[in-house]
Amino acid sequence: MVINYTYDEARKYQWGTCEHSVVWWCAVMADFTEQCVSENDSLAPSNDEKSNKPLVLLIDDSPSAQLRITQLLQESNNGYEVKSISAADEAAAALKKPFDVCLLDYELRECTGLDVLAGIDPETLSGPVILVTVHDEYGISQAAMQMGVSDFVSKKNLDAAYLDRAIRFSLNRYKKEQRLLQTAKFDPLTELAGRHHFEHLLEDLVNEAALSKQPVSLLYIDLDGLKEINNCYSHAVGNHTLKSSANVIASQLAMGQLLCRYGGDEFLVALPGLAMAPALNIAEEIGAALRERGCVDPYVTTASMGVASFPDEAEDHYQLIHHAEMAVEVGKRKQKDTVRPYTSSDAHRRVDELRLARELRLAMGRKELGLVYQPIWDQAGEQVIGVEALARWDHPRHGQLSPELFVDIAETHGLIREFGQWVLKTALTDYRRWGESGLLTEDFTLSVNVSALQFLDNRFVSGIAKLLQTVEHVAGHLELELTENAFVRDFDRLASMVEQLNEQGVSTALDDFGQRYSSLGYLPDFEFDTLKIDRSFVAKLGHNQRNESIVETMVELAKKLGASIVAEGVETREQHAILRRLGCDKMQGFLFSEPLAEADLVALMAA
């Protein structure tokens, strides 16, 4: 027996993952059984249910045609159960009940077969419909196909083989179409509703909410670090992360709250009847559950979430999704593993970002961008032995903009390669001029920060080689500073690129060393020339003995690895004295000098 459970009935239940789909199906079956009891007062199977033969629903108001078609079906080796309907009003009701295939006469006395189909949603049909007609004009078949008819047969040359072949063809095609429909509606990995299917469900929920004056909230869940898991381990492990995370999310939801896999590492949850405050509570519970599961399963990651509600923060289902996505994007830039509600300022921020992205591209040509240089001093703080190039943007309206702001915009809007090339080319041009002026010592180092996206660009290494050809004697003096973000993106590829750069005489530095717990994990596989102690450790020197011990360990570790060590953010004489005592090689910070314009740096080095 085919159970055709309608959307309105099924929507009451959780569309669960593989772990929870059994619960959902049991609920569906229990409700279906309840309907059967109420309608028939009996659970005894019908004749159709006892038979394994395909049930053919024959709709024809001609007794002779019914008899002939029934005889032809009985002649088939496949064998068919036939249920005949004569009246047009009964036909519409019969089509809403289970059947395997329907033979529908086009020339009914009261109306046409297409008129019968006109009042029925094709998606509710439990099997294919074959139109039986004395006509064979293309116009009739075309109209029928548009209404969901799978095939049509002509009464003029109808025989048992011809009819059997048409039925088998329609059944096979219907099964394939249902499999494709299932794939289109549901994500095969997690068994959750897919993107487009969920959007239709959400649209219905929002429309109903508008009529009933009820809210609908949406959680936009973005798993943290899935790309890194895929890169470091495998996509099989990443799939495990997705399925396990989906199960955790589903376990925190109640009946009627819909979950879908919206994209690669993104899930959406629709919460009908809930406004922003309770929706935020559910999001926090999901986040806590993911963190708890991560203590047991190391491949279950945390999630960053954005929340928006209809009608307060959105006018329709598209805007609801868009605003929840904007909220999670803004939140992730500050900190991952957080929940952030959408605010109207998010939309203004997005517009401002797009405007700044366009202006940044123009700024490189208009010379609004410039470099300043943070001097790097020897241990005694008496001689400049290197500089770190830092970008600055003198915006015509906003004044000096923070590098963190426009570097992030450059990465987000695909400008990072162009921007990074500009920084390198400008710094190397200045370096060449210093060399020609006799200002450089033999061990002078030019340090340039490199974005993770810029570094992992396939053209980066070859681009560095071309730039080095334009500046004499820079090989051995150029140092590229990398943060940990570069390593978590593509570990193996990064190792290869560092090796290629070393062959060109370009050294590498691990910036913000110690800021994250996993920095040590990269040291066995990468021969860094420099480790830069994060300023957060330097700031605590003189106030925390344990912190001083950690810095001492960093210095000793760098020496044993054959790397130089630089302390960032040195601001007091006490910090300087402690770092000298611990054996730190190089230092930079406001105690010695703030970042200087190129002309001021030249004056300092010439003094």
Coordinates of C-alpha atoms in Angstrom, one line a residue:
M1 CA 0.0 0.0 0.0
V2 CA 1.3 3.5 -0.9
I3 CA 1.0 6.0 2.0
N4 CA 0.7 9.5 0.6
Y5 CA 1.2 11.6 3.6
T6 CA 0.4 15.2 2.7
Y7 CA 2.7 18.2 3.4
D8 CA 0.1 19.8 5.8
E9 CA 0.0 16.6 7.9
A10 CA 3.7 15.9 7.8
R11 CA 4.7 19.4 8.7
K12 CA 3.6 18.9 12.2
Y13 CA 6.6 16.7 12.7
Q14 CA 10.4 17.2 13.0
W15 CA 12.2 16.7 9.7
G16 CA 15.0 14.9 11.4
T17 CA 18.4 13.6 10.6
C18 CA 19.2 10.0 10.2
E19 CA 19.3 9.6 14.0
H20 CA 15.9 11.3 14.4
S21 CA 14.1 10.3 11.2
V22 CA 12.9 7.1 12.8
V23 CA 11.1 9.1 15.5
W24 CA 9.6 11.3 12.8
W25 CA 8.4 8.3 10.8
C26 CA 6.9 6.6 13.9
A27 CA 4.9 9.8 14.6
V28 CA 3.7 9.8 11.0
M29 CA 2.7 6.1 11.1
A30 CA 1.0 6.5 14.5
D31 CA -1.1 9.4 13.1
F32 CA -1.9 7.6 9.9
T33 CA -3.0 4.5 11.9
E34 CA -5.2 6.8 14.0
Q35 CA -6.8 8.1 10.8
C36 CA -7.5 4.6 9.5
V37 CA -9.2 3.6 12.8
S38 CA -11.4 6.7 12.7
E39 CA -12.4 6.2 9.1
N40 CA -12.8 2.4 9.0
D41 CA -13.0 1.4 12.7
S42 CA -10.8 -1.5 11.6
L43 CA -7.2 -2.1 10.8
A44 CA -7.9 -5.2 8.7
P45 CA -6.1 -4.9 5.3
S46 CA -8.1 -4.3 2.2
N47 CA -8.0 -6.6 -0.8
D48 CA -5.7 -4.1 -2.5
E49 CA -3.3 -4.3 0.5
K50 CA -3.3 -8.1 0.5
S51 CA -2.3 -8.2 -3.2
N52 CA 1.2 -7.6 -4.5
K53 CA -0.3 -6.8 -7.9
P54 CA -0.1 -3.1 -9.1
L55 CA -3.4 -1.4 -8.4
V56 CA -4.8 0.2 -11.6
L57 CA -7.3 3.0 -11.1
L58 CA -9.5 2.9 -14.3
I59 CA -11.6 6.0 -14.8
D60 CA -14.0 5.6 -17.7
D61 CA -17.7 6.1 -17.9
S62 CA -18.2 3.7 -20.8
P63 CA -19.1 0.2 -19.5
S64 CA -17.9 -1.4 -22.7
A65 CA -14.5 0.5 -22.5
Q66 CA -14.1 -0.5 -18.9
L67 CA -14.7 -4.2 -19.8
R68 CA -12.4 -4.2 -22.7
I69 CA -9.5 -2.5 -20.8
T70 CA -10.0 -4.8 -17.8
Q71 CA -9.8 -7.8 -20.0
L72 CA -6.6 -6.5 -21.7
L73 CA -5.0 -6.0 -18.2
Q74 CA -6.0 -9.5 -17.1
E75 CA -4.3 -10.9 -20.2
S76 CA -1.0 -9.3 -19.1
N77 CA 1.6 -11.6 -17.6
N78 CA 2.3 -9.0 -14.9
G79 CA -1.2 -9.2 -13.5
Y80 CA -3.1 -6.1 -12.3
E81 CA -5.7 -5.3 -9.7
V82 CA -8.3 -3.1 -11.3
K83 CA -10.5 -0.6 -9.5
S84 CA -13.1 1.0 -11.9
I85 CA -14.7 4.5 -11.5
S86 CA -17.5 5.7 -13.7
A87 CA -18.6 9.1 -12.4
A88 CA -16.5 12.2 -12.8
D89 CA -17.2 13.4 -9.2
E90 CA -16.0 10.0 -7.8
A91 CA -12.9 10.2 -10.0
A92 CA -11.5 13.3 -8.3
A93 CA -11.9 11.7 -4.9
A94 CA -10.4 8.4 -6.1
L95 CA -7.3 10.2 -7.4
K96 CA -6.6 11.5 -3.9
K97 CA -6.4 7.9 -2.5
P98 CA -3.5 5.4 -3.0
F99 CA -3.1 3.7 -6.4
D100 CA -0.1 2.5 -8.4
V101 CA -1.2 3.8 -11.9
C102 CA -4.3 5.5 -13.2
L103 CA -5.8 5.0 -16.7
L104 CA -7.9 8.2 -17.2
D105 CA -10.4 8.5 -20.1
Y106 CA -10.1 11.8 -21.9
E107 CA -13.7 11.8 -23.2
L108 CA -15.9 11.5 -20.1
R109 CA -19.5 12.5 -20.7
E110 CA -19.7 15.1 -18.0
C111 CA -16.3 16.6 -18.6
T112 CA -12.8 15.8 -19.9
G113 CA -10.2 13.9 -18.1
L114 CA -8.1 17.0 -17.9
D115 CA -11.0 18.8 -16.2
V116 CA -10.8 16.1 -13.5
L117 CA -7.0 16.6 -13.1
A118 CA -7.4 20.4 -13.0
G119 CA -8.6 20.4 -9.4
I120 CA -5.8 18.1 -8.2
D121 CA -2.2 19.0 -7.2
P122 CA 0.1 16.7 -9.2
E123 CA 2.4 16.3 -6.2
T124 CA -0.4 14.6 -4.2
L125 CA -0.9 11.8 -6.8
S126 CA 0.5 8.5 -5.5
G127 CA 1.2 7.2 -9.0
P128 CA 1.5 8.1 -12.7
V129 CA -1.6 9.0 -14.7
I130 CA -2.0 7.7 -18.3
L131 CA -4.5 9.5 -20.5
V132 CA -6.6 7.1 -22.7
T133 CA -8.1 8.8 -25.7
V134 CA -9.4 8.2 -29.2
H135 CA -7.4 11.3 -30.3
D136 CA -3.7 11.3 -31.1
E137 CA -3.2 15.0 -31.8
Y138 CA -0.1 16.6 -30.2
G139 CA -2.2 19.4 -28.7
I140 CA -4.1 17.0 -26.4
S141 CA -0.9 15.3 -25.2
Q142 CA 0.9 18.6 -24.7
A143 CA -1.9 20.0 -22.5
A144 CA -2.0 16.7 -20.6
M145 CA 1.8 16.7 -19.9
Q146 CA 1.6 20.2 -18.5
M147 CA -1.0 18.9 -16.0
G148 CA 1.2 16.0 -14.8
V149 CA 0.1 13.2 -17.1
S150 CA 3.0 10.8 -17.6
D151 CA 1.9 9.3 -20.9
F152 CA -1.1 8.8 -23.2
V153 CA -2.4 5.8 -25.2
S154 CA -4.8 5.7 -28.1
K155 CA -7.9 3.5 -28.1
K156 CA -7.6 3.0 -31.8
N157 CA -4.8 0.4 -31.6
L158 CA -5.1 -0.7 -28.0
D159 CA -4.0 -4.3 -27.2
A160 CA -2.7 -6.1 -24.1
A161 CA 1.0 -5.7 -25.0
Y162 CA 0.7 -2.1 -26.0
L163 CA -1.2 -1.2 -22.7
D164 CA 1.2 -3.3 -20.6
R165 CA 4.2 -1.6 -22.1
A166 CA 2.7 1.8 -21.5
I167 CA 2.0 1.0 -17.8
R168 CA 5.4 -0.5 -17.1
F169 CA 7.1 2.5 -18.8
S170 CA 5.1 5.0 -16.8
L171 CA 5.7 3.1 -13.5
N172 CA 9.5 3.0 -14.1
R173 CA 9.7 6.6 -15.0
Y174 CA 7.5 7.6 -12.0
K175 CA 9.9 5.8 -9.7
K176 CA 12.9 7.5 -11.1
E177 CA 11.2 10.9 -10.9
Q178 CA 10.3 10.2 -7.3
R179 CA 13.9 9.4 -6.5
L180 CA 15.1 12.5 -8.2
L181 CA 12.4 14.5 -6.4
Q182 CA 13.6 13.0 -3.1
T183 CA 17.2 14.0 -3.9
A184 CA 16.1 17.5 -4.9
K185 CA 14.1 17.9 -1.7
F186 CA 16.4 16.3 0.8
D187 CA 20.1 16.4 1.4
P188 CA 21.4 12.8 0.9
L189 CA 24.2 13.1 3.5
T190 CA 22.1 14.4 6.5
E191 CA 18.6 13.4 5.3
L192 CA 17.5 16.9 6.1
A193 CA 15.4 19.1 3.9
G194 CA 17.5 20.7 1.1
R195 CA 17.9 24.4 0.3
H196 CA 15.1 24.9 -2.3
H197 CA 12.6 22.6 -0.5
F198 CA 13.2 24.4 2.8
E199 CA 12.7 27.8 1.1
H200 CA 9.3 26.7 0.0
L201 CA 8.4 25.4 3.5
L202 CA 9.7 28.7 5.0
E203 CA 7.6 30.7 2.5
D204 CA 4.5 28.9 3.6
L205 CA 5.3 29.4 7.3
V206 CA 5.9 33.1 6.8
N207 CA 2.6 33.5 4.8
E208 CA 0.7 31.7 7.5
A209 CA 2.4 33.7 10.2
A210 CA 1.3 36.9 8.4
L211 CA -2.3 35.8 8.4
S212 CA -2.3 34.7 12.0
K213 CA -0.2 37.7 13.2
Q214 CA 2.4 35.3 14.7
P215 CA 6.2 35.6 14.5
V216 CA 8.6 33.2 12.8
S217 CA 12.3 33.2 13.7
L218 CA 15.2 31.8 11.7
L219 CA 18.5 30.5 12.9
Y220 CA 21.4 30.7 10.4
I221 CA 24.0 28.2 11.7
D222 CA 27.5 28.3 10.2
L223 CA 29.8 25.5 11.4
D224 CA 33.2 26.8 12.4
G225 CA 36.3 25.3 10.8
L226 CA 34.7 22.7 8.5
K227 CA 37.0 23.7 5.7
E228 CA 40.0 23.2 7.9
I229 CA 38.7 19.7 8.9
N230 CA 38.3 18.7 5.3
N231 CA 41.8 20.0 4.4
C232 CA 43.6 18.6 7.4
Y233 CA 41.9 15.2 7.6
S234 CA 39.6 14.3 4.7
H235 CA 36.2 15.0 3.3
A236 CA 35.0 11.7 4.9
V237 CA 35.9 13.2 8.3
G238 CA 34.1 16.4 7.2
N239 CA 31.0 14.4 6.3
H240 CA 31.1 12.9 9.8
T241 CA 31.3 16.4 11.2
L242 CA 28.2 17.4 9.2
K243 CA 26.1 14.4 10.1
S244 CA 27.1 14.5 13.8
S245 CA 26.5 18.3 14.0
A246 CA 23.1 17.9 12.3
N247 CA 22.1 15.3 14.9
V248 CA 23.1 17.5 17.7
I249 CA 21.2 20.5 16.3
A250 CA 18.1 18.3 15.7
S251 CA 18.2 17.0 19.3
Q252 CA 17.6 20.6 20.6
L253 CA 14.5 21.2 18.5
A254 CA 10.9 20.6 19.2
M255 CA 8.1 19.3 17.0
G256 CA 7.2 21.7 14.2
Q257 CA 10.6 23.4 14.2
L258 CA 12.2 22.7 10.8
L259 CA 15.9 22.0 10.1
C260 CA 17.6 22.0 6.8
R261 CA 21.1 21.8 5.4
Y262 CA 21.3 25.0 3.4
G263 CA 24.8 24.8 2.1
G264 CA 28.2 23.2 2.6
D265 CA 28.6 24.0 6.3
E266 CA 25.4 25.9 6.8
F267 CA 22.1 24.8 8.5
L268 CA 18.9 26.8 8.9
V269 CA 16.3 26.3 11.6
A270 CA 12.7 27.7 11.2
L271 CA 11.0 28.4 14.5
P272 CA 7.3 29.1 13.9
G273 CA 5.5 31.1 16.6
L274 CA 8.8 32.2 18.3
A275 CA 10.0 35.8 18.4
M276 CA 13.7 36.9 18.8
A277 CA 14.2 36.3 22.5
P278 CA 13.1 32.7 22.7
A279 CA 14.9 32.0 19.4
L280 CA 18.1 33.3 20.8
N281 CA 17.7 31.0 23.8
I282 CA 17.4 28.0 21.4
A283 CA 20.4 29.1 19.5
E284 CA 22.4 29.3 22.8
E285 CA 21.2 25.8 23.7
I286 CA 22.4 24.5 20.3
G287 CA 25.8 26.1 20.7
A288 CA 26.2 24.6 24.2
A289 CA 25.1 21.2 22.9
L290 CA 27.7 21.4 20.1
R291 CA 30.5 22.3 22.5
E292 CA 29.5 19.5 24.9
R293 CA 29.4 17.0 22.0
G294 CA 32.9 18.3 20.9
C295 CA 34.3 17.1 24.3
V296 CA 33.4 13.5 23.3
D297 CA 33.7 13.7 19.5
P298 CA 36.8 15.8 18.5
Y299 CA 35.4 16.3 15.0
V300 CA 32.3 18.0 16.1
T301 CA 33.0 21.7 15.8
T302 CA 31.4 24.8 17.2
A303 CA 29.0 27.0 15.3
S304 CA 28.5 30.7 14.7
M305 CA 24.8 31.7 14.5
G306 CA 22.7 34.6 13.3
V307 CA 19.1 35.1 14.2
A308 CA 16.3 37.1 12.5
S309 CA 12.6 37.2 13.1
F310 CA 9.5 37.9 11.0
P311 CA 7.9 40.4 10.9
D312 CA 10.1 42.6 13.1
E313 CA 13.4 42.1 11.1
A314 CA 12.1 40.9 7.8
E315 CA 9.2 41.4 5.4
D316 CA 9.3 38.0 3.7
H317 CA 11.1 34.7 3.8
Y318 CA 13.9 35.8 1.5
Q319 CA 14.7 38.8 3.6
L320 CA 14.5 36.6 6.7
I321 CA 17.2 34.3 5.4
H322 CA 19.3 37.3 4.1
H323 CA 19.2 39.1 7.5
A324 CA 20.0 36.0 9.5
E325 CA 23.0 35.4 7.2
M326 CA 24.1 39.0 7.6
A327 CA 24.0 38.7 11.4
V328 CA 26.2 35.6 11.4
E329 CA 28.7 37.2 9.0
V330 CA 29.1 40.3 11.3
G331 CA 29.3 38.1 14.4
K332 CA 32.0 35.8 12.9
R333 CA 34.3 38.7 12.1
K334 CA 34.5 39.5 15.8
Q335 CA 34.5 36.1 17.3
K336 CA 33.4 32.6 16.3
D337 CA 31.2 30.3 18.4
T338 CA 28.8 33.1 19.1
V339 CA 25.1 33.9 18.6
R340 CA 24.2 37.3 17.2
P341 CA 20.7 38.8 16.6
Y342 CA 20.2 40.8 13.4
T343 CA 20.0 44.6 13.8
S344 CA 19.3 47.3 11.2
S345 CA 22.9 48.5 11.5
D346 CA 23.9 45.2 9.9
A347 CA 22.3 46.3 6.6
H348 CA 24.0 49.7 6.8
R349 CA 27.3 48.0 7.5
R350 CA 27.0 45.8 4.4
V351 CA 26.3 48.9 2.3
D352 CA 29.3 50.7 3.8
E353 CA 31.5 47.7 3.1
L354 CA 30.5 47.5 -0.5
R355 CA 31.2 51.2 -0.9
L356 CA 34.6 50.9 0.9
A357 CA 35.5 47.9 -1.4
R358 CA 34.9 50.0 -4.5
E359 CA 36.8 52.9 -2.9
L360 CA 39.7 50.7 -1.9
R361 CA 40.3 49.6 -5.5
L362 CA 40.4 53.3 -6.6
A363 CA 42.5 54.3 -3.6
M364 CA 45.5 52.2 -4.8
G365 CA 45.5 54.3 -8.0
R366 CA 44.8 57.6 -6.3
K367 CA 47.7 57.2 -3.9
E368 CA 45.4 57.4 -0.9
L369 CA 47.1 54.3 0.5
G370 CA 50.6 54.5 2.0
L371 CA 53.0 52.6 4.1
V372 CA 54.5 53.4 7.5
Y373 CA 57.3 51.4 9.1
Q374 CA 57.6 50.1 12.6
P375 CA 61.3 49.9 13.4
I376 CA 62.7 46.7 14.9
W377 CA 65.5 47.3 17.3
D378 CA 68.4 45.2 18.6
Q379 CA 68.4 43.8 22.1
A380 CA 69.9 46.9 23.6
G381 CA 67.4 49.1 21.8
E382 CA 70.2 51.2 20.3
Q383 CA 70.2 50.3 16.6
V384 CA 67.4 49.7 14.0
I385 CA 68.1 46.3 12.4
G386 CA 64.8 46.0 10.5
V387 CA 61.3 47.4 9.9
E388 CA 57.8 46.0 9.6
A389 CA 55.8 47.5 6.8
L390 CA 52.3 48.6 7.8
A391 CA 49.6 49.8 5.4
R392 CA 47.6 53.0 6.1
W393 CA 44.6 54.4 4.2
D394 CA 44.0 58.2 4.4
H395 CA 40.4 58.1 3.4
P396 CA 39.0 61.4 2.0
R397 CA 35.9 61.2 4.2
H398 CA 36.7 58.9 7.1
G399 CA 40.3 59.9 7.7
Q400 CA 42.8 57.3 8.8
L401 CA 41.2 53.8 8.6
S402 CA 42.4 50.8 10.6
P403 CA 44.3 48.3 8.6
E404 CA 42.3 45.5 10.2
L405 CA 39.2 47.1 8.6
F406 CA 40.3 47.5 5.0
V407 CA 42.4 44.3 4.9
D408 CA 39.3 42.4 5.9
I409 CA 37.3 44.2 3.2
A410 CA 40.1 43.3 0.7
E411 CA 39.8 39.6 1.6
T412 CA 36.0 39.6 1.6
H413 CA 35.7 41.3 -1.8
G414 CA 38.4 39.6 -3.8
L415 CA 40.9 42.6 -3.6
I416 CA 43.6 41.0 -1.4
R417 CA 45.9 39.9 -4.3
E418 CA 45.9 43.3 -5.8
F419 CA 46.3 45.0 -2.4
G420 CA 49.0 42.6 -1.3
Q421 CA 51.0 43.1 -4.5
W422 CA 50.8 46.9 -4.0
V423 CA 52.1 46.6 -0.4
L424 CA 55.0 44.3 -1.5
K425 CA 55.9 46.4 -4.5
T426 CA 55.9 49.7 -2.5
A427 CA 57.9 48.3 0.4
L428 CA 60.5 46.8 -2.0
T429 CA 60.7 50.1 -3.9
D430 CA 61.4 52.0 -0.6
Y431 CA 64.0 49.3 0.4
R432 CA 65.9 49.7 -2.9
R433 CA 66.0 53.5 -2.3
W434 CA 67.4 53.0 1.2
G435 CA 70.1 50.6 -0.1
E436 CA 71.1 53.1 -2.8
S437 CA 71.4 55.7 0.0
G438 CA 73.7 53.5 2.0
L439 CA 71.3 53.3 5.0
L440 CA 71.1 49.5 5.3
T441 CA 73.2 47.2 7.4
E442 CA 74.1 43.6 6.3
D443 CA 71.5 42.0 8.7
F444 CA 68.7 44.5 8.0
T445 CA 65.3 42.8 7.5
L446 CA 62.2 44.1 5.7
S447 CA 59.1 42.4 7.2
V448 CA 55.8 42.4 5.3
N449 CA 52.6 41.0 6.6
V450 CA 50.9 38.6 4.2
S451 CA 47.2 37.6 4.3
A452 CA 46.3 33.9 4.4
L453 CA 44.3 34.3 1.2
Q454 CA 47.1 36.2 -0.5
F455 CA 49.7 33.6 0.5
L456 CA 47.7 30.6 -0.7
D457 CA 47.0 32.2 -4.1
N458 CA 48.6 29.9 -6.8
R459 CA 50.4 32.9 -8.3
F460 CA 51.9 34.2 -5.1
V461 CA 55.3 32.5 -5.2
S462 CA 55.9 33.3 -8.9
G463 CA 54.8 36.9 -8.1
I464 CA 57.4 37.2 -5.4
A465 CA 60.1 35.9 -7.8
K466 CA 59.2 38.6 -10.3
L467 CA 59.3 41.3 -7.6
L468 CA 62.7 40.1 -6.4
Q469 CA 64.1 40.6 -9.9
T470 CA 63.3 44.3 -9.7
V471 CA 65.3 44.9 -6.5
E472 CA 69.0 44.0 -6.1
H473 CA 70.3 42.3 -3.0
V474 CA 66.9 42.0 -1.3
A475 CA 67.1 38.2 -1.3
G476 CA 68.0 37.2 2.3
H477 CA 66.5 40.4 3.7
L478 CA 62.8 40.0 2.9
E479 CA 60.7 38.3 5.5
L480 CA 57.0 37.5 5.2
E481 CA 55.0 37.4 8.4
L482 CA 52.2 34.8 8.5
T483 CA 49.5 34.4 11.2
E484 CA 48.0 31.1 12.3
N485 CA 45.0 31.6 10.0
A486 CA 47.2 30.8 7.0
F487 CA 48.0 27.4 8.5
V488 CA 44.5 26.2 9.3
R489 CA 43.4 26.8 5.7
D490 CA 45.7 24.4 3.8
F491 CA 48.5 23.0 5.9
D492 CA 50.2 20.8 3.3
R493 CA 50.1 23.4 0.5
L494 CA 51.5 26.0 2.8
A495 CA 54.4 23.8 3.7
S496 CA 55.3 23.5 0.1
M497 CA 55.0 27.2 -0.6
V498 CA 57.2 28.1 2.4
E499 CA 59.9 25.7 1.1
Q500 CA 59.7 27.3 -2.4
L501 CA 60.1 30.8 -0.8
N502 CA 63.1 29.7 1.2
E503 CA 64.7 28.5 -2.0
Q504 CA 64.3 32.1 -3.3
G505 CA 66.0 33.5 -0.2
V506 CA 62.8 34.8 1.4
S507 CA 62.5 34.1 5.1
T508 CA 59.2 33.5 7.0
A509 CA 58.1 34.6 10.5
L510 CA 55.3 33.2 12.6
D511 CA 53.4 36.3 13.8
D512 CA 51.5 36.5 17.1
F513 CA 53.3 33.4 18.4
G514 CA 51.6 32.0 21.5
Q515 CA 48.2 33.7 20.8
R516 CA 46.6 30.3 20.0
Y517 CA 47.2 27.0 21.6
S518 CA 48.0 25.2 18.3
S519 CA 50.9 27.4 17.3
L520 CA 53.4 24.8 18.7
G521 CA 51.9 22.2 16.4
Y522 CA 53.3 23.9 13.4
L523 CA 56.9 24.2 14.5
P524 CA 58.0 20.6 13.7
D525 CA 56.9 20.9 10.1
F526 CA 57.9 24.5 9.3
E527 CA 61.4 26.0 9.6
F528 CA 60.4 29.5 10.6
D529 CA 63.3 32.0 10.6
T530 CA 61.6 34.2 13.2
L531 CA 59.0 33.8 16.0
K532 CA 57.3 37.0 17.0
I533 CA 56.0 36.9 20.6
D534 CA 52.4 38.1 20.8
R535 CA 52.0 41.5 22.5
S536 CA 49.6 40.0 25.0
F537 CA 52.5 38.2 26.7
V538 CA 54.7 41.3 26.6
A539 CA 52.0 43.4 28.2
K540 CA 52.0 41.2 31.3
L541 CA 55.7 41.2 31.9
G542 CA 56.5 42.6 35.4
H543 CA 53.0 41.7 36.7
N544 CA 52.8 38.0 36.3
Q545 CA 55.6 35.6 37.1
R546 CA 54.0 32.7 35.3
N547 CA 53.7 34.8 32.2
E548 CA 57.4 35.7 32.5
S549 CA 58.2 31.9 32.6
I550 CA 56.2 31.4 29.5
V551 CA 58.0 34.1 27.6
E552 CA 61.4 32.7 28.8
T553 CA 60.3 29.3 27.4
M554 CA 59.4 30.9 24.1
V555 CA 62.9 32.5 23.9
E556 CA 64.7 29.3 24.7
L557 CA 62.5 27.4 22.2
A558 CA 63.3 29.8 19.4
K559 CA 67.0 29.5 20.1
K560 CA 66.9 25.7 20.1
L561 CA 65.0 25.8 16.7
G562 CA 67.6 28.2 15.3
A563 CA 65.1 31.0 14.9
S564 CA 65.4 34.6 16.0
I565 CA 62.8 35.9 18.4
V566 CA 61.1 39.3 18.3
A567 CA 59.0 40.8 21.1
E568 CA 56.1 42.9 19.8
G569 CA 54.4 45.8 21.7
V570 CA 57.2 46.7 24.1
E571 CA 56.0 49.9 25.8
T572 CA 57.8 50.2 29.2
R573 CA 61.5 50.1 30.3
E574 CA 60.6 47.3 32.7
Q575 CA 59.4 45.1 29.9
H576 CA 62.5 45.9 27.9
A577 CA 64.8 45.0 30.9
I578 CA 63.0 41.7 31.4
L579 CA 63.2 40.8 27.7
R580 CA 66.9 41.6 27.7
R581 CA 67.5 39.4 30.8
L582 CA 65.5 36.6 29.1
G583 CA 67.7 36.8 26.0
C584 CA 65.2 38.2 23.5
D585 CA 67.0 39.1 20.2
K586 CA 64.9 41.9 18.8
M587 CA 62.1 44.2 19.9
Q588 CA 59.6 46.6 18.6
G589 CA 57.1 48.9 20.3
F590 CA 56.2 52.4 21.3
L591 CA 59.0 52.5 23.9
F592 CA 61.5 52.8 21.0
S593 CA 59.4 54.3 18.2
E594 CA 55.9 54.4 16.9
P595 CA 55.4 53.5 13.2
L596 CA 57.1 56.1 11.1
A597 CA 56.4 57.6 7.7
E598 CA 59.2 56.7 5.1
A599 CA 60.8 60.1 5.3
D600 CA 61.0 60.0 9.2
L601 CA 62.4 56.5 9.1
V602 CA 65.2 57.6 6.7
A603 CA 66.0 60.4 9.1
L604 CA 66.2 57.9 12.0
M605 CA 68.4 55.5 10.2
A606 CA 70.7 58.3 9.0
A607 CA 71.1 59.8 12.5

